[in-house]
PDB file of C-alpha atoms in Angstrom:
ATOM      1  CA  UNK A   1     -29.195 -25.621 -51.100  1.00 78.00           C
ATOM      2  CA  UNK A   2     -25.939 -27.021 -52.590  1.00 84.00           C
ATOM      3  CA  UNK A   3     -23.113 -24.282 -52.138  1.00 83.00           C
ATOM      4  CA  UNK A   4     -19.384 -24.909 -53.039  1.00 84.00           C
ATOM      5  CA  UNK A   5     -18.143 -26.400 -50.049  1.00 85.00           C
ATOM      6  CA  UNK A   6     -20.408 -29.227 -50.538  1.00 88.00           C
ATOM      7  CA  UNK A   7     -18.215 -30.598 -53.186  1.00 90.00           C
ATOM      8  CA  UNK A   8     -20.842 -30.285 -56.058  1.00 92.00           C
ATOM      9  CA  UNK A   9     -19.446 -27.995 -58.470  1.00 91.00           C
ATOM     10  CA  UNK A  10     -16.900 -28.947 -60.699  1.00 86.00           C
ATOM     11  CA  UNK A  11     -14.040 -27.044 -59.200  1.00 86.00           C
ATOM     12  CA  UNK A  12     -13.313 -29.306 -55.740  1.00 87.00           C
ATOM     13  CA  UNK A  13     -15.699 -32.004 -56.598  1.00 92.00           C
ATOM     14  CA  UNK A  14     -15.634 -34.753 -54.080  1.00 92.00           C
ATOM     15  CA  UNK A  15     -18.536 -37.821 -54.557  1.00 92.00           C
ATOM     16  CA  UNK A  16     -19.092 -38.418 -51.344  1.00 93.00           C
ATOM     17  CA  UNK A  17     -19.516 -35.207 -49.363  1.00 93.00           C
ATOM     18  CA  UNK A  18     -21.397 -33.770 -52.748  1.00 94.00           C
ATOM     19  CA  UNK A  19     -23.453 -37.625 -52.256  1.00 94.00           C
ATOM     20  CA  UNK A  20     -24.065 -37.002 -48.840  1.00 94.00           C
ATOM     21  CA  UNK A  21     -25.815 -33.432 -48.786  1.00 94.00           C
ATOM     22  CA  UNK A  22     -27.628 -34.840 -51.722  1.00 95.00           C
ATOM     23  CA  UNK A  23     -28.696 -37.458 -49.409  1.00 95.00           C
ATOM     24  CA  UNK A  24     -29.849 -35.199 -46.703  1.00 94.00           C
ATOM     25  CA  UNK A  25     -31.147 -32.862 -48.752  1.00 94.00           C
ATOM     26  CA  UNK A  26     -33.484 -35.339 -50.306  1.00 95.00           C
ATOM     27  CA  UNK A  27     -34.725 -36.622 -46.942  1.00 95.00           C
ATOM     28  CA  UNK A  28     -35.580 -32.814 -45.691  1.00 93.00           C
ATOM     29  CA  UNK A  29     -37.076 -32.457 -48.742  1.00 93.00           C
ATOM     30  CA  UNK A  30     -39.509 -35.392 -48.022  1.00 95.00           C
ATOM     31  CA  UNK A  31     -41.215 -33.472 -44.576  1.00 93.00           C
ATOM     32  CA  UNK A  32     -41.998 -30.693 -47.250  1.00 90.00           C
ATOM     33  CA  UNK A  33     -43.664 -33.564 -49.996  1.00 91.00           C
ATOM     34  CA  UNK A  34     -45.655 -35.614 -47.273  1.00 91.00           C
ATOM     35  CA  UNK A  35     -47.111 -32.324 -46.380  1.00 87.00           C
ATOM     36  CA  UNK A  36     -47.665 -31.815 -50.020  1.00 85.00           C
ATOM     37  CA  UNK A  37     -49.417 -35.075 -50.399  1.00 88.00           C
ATOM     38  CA  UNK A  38     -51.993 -34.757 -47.771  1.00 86.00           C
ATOM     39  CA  UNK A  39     -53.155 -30.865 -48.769  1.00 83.00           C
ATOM     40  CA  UNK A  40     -53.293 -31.663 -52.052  1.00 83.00           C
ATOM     41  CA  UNK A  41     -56.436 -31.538 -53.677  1.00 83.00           C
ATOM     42  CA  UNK A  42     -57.613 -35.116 -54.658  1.00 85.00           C
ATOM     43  CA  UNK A  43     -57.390 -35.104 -57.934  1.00 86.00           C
ATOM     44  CA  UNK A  44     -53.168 -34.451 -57.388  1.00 85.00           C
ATOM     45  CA  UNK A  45     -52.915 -36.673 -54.605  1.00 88.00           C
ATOM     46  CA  UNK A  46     -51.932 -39.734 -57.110  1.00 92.00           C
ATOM     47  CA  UNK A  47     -49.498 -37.815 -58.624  1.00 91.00           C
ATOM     48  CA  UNK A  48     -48.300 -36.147 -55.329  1.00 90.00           C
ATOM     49  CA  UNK A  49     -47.698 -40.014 -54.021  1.00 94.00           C
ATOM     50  CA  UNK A  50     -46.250 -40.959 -56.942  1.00 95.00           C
ATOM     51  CA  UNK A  51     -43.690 -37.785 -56.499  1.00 94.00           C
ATOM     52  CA  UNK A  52     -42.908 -38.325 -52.776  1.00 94.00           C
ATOM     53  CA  UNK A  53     -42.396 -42.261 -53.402  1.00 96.00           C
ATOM     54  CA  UNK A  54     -39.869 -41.519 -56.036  1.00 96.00           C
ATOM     55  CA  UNK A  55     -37.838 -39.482 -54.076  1.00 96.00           C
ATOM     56  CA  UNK A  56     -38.371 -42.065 -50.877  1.00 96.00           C
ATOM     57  CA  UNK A  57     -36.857 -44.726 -53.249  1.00 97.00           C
ATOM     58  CA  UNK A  58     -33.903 -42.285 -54.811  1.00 96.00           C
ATOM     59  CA  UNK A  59     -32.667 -41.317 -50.786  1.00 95.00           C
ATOM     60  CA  UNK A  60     -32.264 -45.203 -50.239  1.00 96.00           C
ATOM     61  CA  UNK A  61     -30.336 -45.299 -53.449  1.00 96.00           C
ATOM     62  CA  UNK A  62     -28.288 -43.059 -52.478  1.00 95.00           C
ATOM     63  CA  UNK A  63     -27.844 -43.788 -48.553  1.00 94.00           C
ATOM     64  CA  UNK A  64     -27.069 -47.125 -50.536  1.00 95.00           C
ATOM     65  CA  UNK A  65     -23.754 -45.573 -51.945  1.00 95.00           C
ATOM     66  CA  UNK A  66     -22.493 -43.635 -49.383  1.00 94.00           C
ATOM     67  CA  UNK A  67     -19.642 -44.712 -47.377  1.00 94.00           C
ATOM     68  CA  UNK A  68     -20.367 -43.907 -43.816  1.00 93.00           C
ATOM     69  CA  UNK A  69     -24.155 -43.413 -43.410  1.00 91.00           C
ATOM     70  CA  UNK A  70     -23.718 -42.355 -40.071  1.00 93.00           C
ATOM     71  CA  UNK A  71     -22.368 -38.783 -41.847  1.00 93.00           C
ATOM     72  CA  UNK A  72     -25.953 -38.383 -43.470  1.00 94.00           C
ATOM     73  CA  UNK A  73     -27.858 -35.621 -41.015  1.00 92.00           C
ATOM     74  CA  UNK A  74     -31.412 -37.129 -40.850  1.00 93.00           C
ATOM     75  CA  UNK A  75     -34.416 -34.705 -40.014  1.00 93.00           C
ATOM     76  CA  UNK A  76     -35.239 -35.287 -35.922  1.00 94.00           C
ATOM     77  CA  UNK A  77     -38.847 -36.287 -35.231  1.00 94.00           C
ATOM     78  CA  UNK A  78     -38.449 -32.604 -33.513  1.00 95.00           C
ATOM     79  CA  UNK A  79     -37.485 -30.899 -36.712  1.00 93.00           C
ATOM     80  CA  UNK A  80     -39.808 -32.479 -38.657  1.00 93.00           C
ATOM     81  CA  UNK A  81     -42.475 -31.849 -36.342  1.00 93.00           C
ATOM     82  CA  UNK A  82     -41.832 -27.910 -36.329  1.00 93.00           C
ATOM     83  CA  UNK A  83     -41.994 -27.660 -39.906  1.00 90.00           C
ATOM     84  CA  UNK A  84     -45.128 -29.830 -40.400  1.00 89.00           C
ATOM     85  CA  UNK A  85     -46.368 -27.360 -37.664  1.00 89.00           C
ATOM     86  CA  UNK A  86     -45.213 -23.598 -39.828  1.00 88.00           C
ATOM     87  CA  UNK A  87     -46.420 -25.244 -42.928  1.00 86.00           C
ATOM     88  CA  UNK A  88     -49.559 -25.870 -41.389  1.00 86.00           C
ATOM     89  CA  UNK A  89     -49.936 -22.528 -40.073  1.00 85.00           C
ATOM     90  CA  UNK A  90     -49.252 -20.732 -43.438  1.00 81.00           C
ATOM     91  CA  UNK A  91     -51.428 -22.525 -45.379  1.00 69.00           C
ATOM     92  CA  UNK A  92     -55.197 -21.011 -44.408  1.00 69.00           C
ATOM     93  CA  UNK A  93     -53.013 -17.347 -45.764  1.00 62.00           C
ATOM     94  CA  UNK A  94     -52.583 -18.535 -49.310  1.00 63.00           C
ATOM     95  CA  UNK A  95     -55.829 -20.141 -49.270  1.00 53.00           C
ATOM     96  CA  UNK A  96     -58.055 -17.107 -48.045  1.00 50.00           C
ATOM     97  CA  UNK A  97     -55.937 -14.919 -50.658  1.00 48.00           C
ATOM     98  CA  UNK A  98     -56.741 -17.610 -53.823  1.00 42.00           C
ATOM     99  CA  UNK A  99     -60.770 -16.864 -52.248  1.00 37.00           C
ATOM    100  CA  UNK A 100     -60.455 -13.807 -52.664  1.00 46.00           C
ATOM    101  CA  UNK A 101     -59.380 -13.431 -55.830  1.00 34.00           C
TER     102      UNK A 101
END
């Protein structure tokens, strides 16, 4: 979620801190489509792929442009792993209720 102090909005925009939460954000954001892609029902998985590649290639872009990549917070394998995990776990819920109705 971009909020002011990011440097986003036009009033105290700043490229690089606004490029680097961008940046992160996009790489969170990738645990979330990966998960996307392999629940997806087959006929969506092409377009799922084609979704989570384009945002693969746009985070290099941009990790590309900023000035100290070290500043870009990266997901940890633990992180990642926990969410994978609570996704997993909510998605029989949604399932059972589309069965039922």
């Amino acid at each position: 979620v971009i909020q002011r102090n990011d440097g986003c909005y036009q009033t105290g925009y700043n490229w690089e801190i606004c490029l680097l939460k961008i940046t992160s954000g996009l790489l969170d954001y990738q645990i979330y489509l990966e998960f996307v892609t392999n629940n997806v029902q087959d006929n969506k998985k092409d377009k799922a792929r084609v979704i989570q590649s384009t945002t693969k290639t746009l985070s290099q872009i941009f990790k590309q442009e900023v000035k100290d990549p070290d500043k870009i917070v990266m997901p940890s394998p633990t992180s990642k792993a926990i969410l994978i995990e609570k996704l997993e776990s909510q998605k029989q819920w949604p399932r059972t209720k589309t069965i039922e109705l």
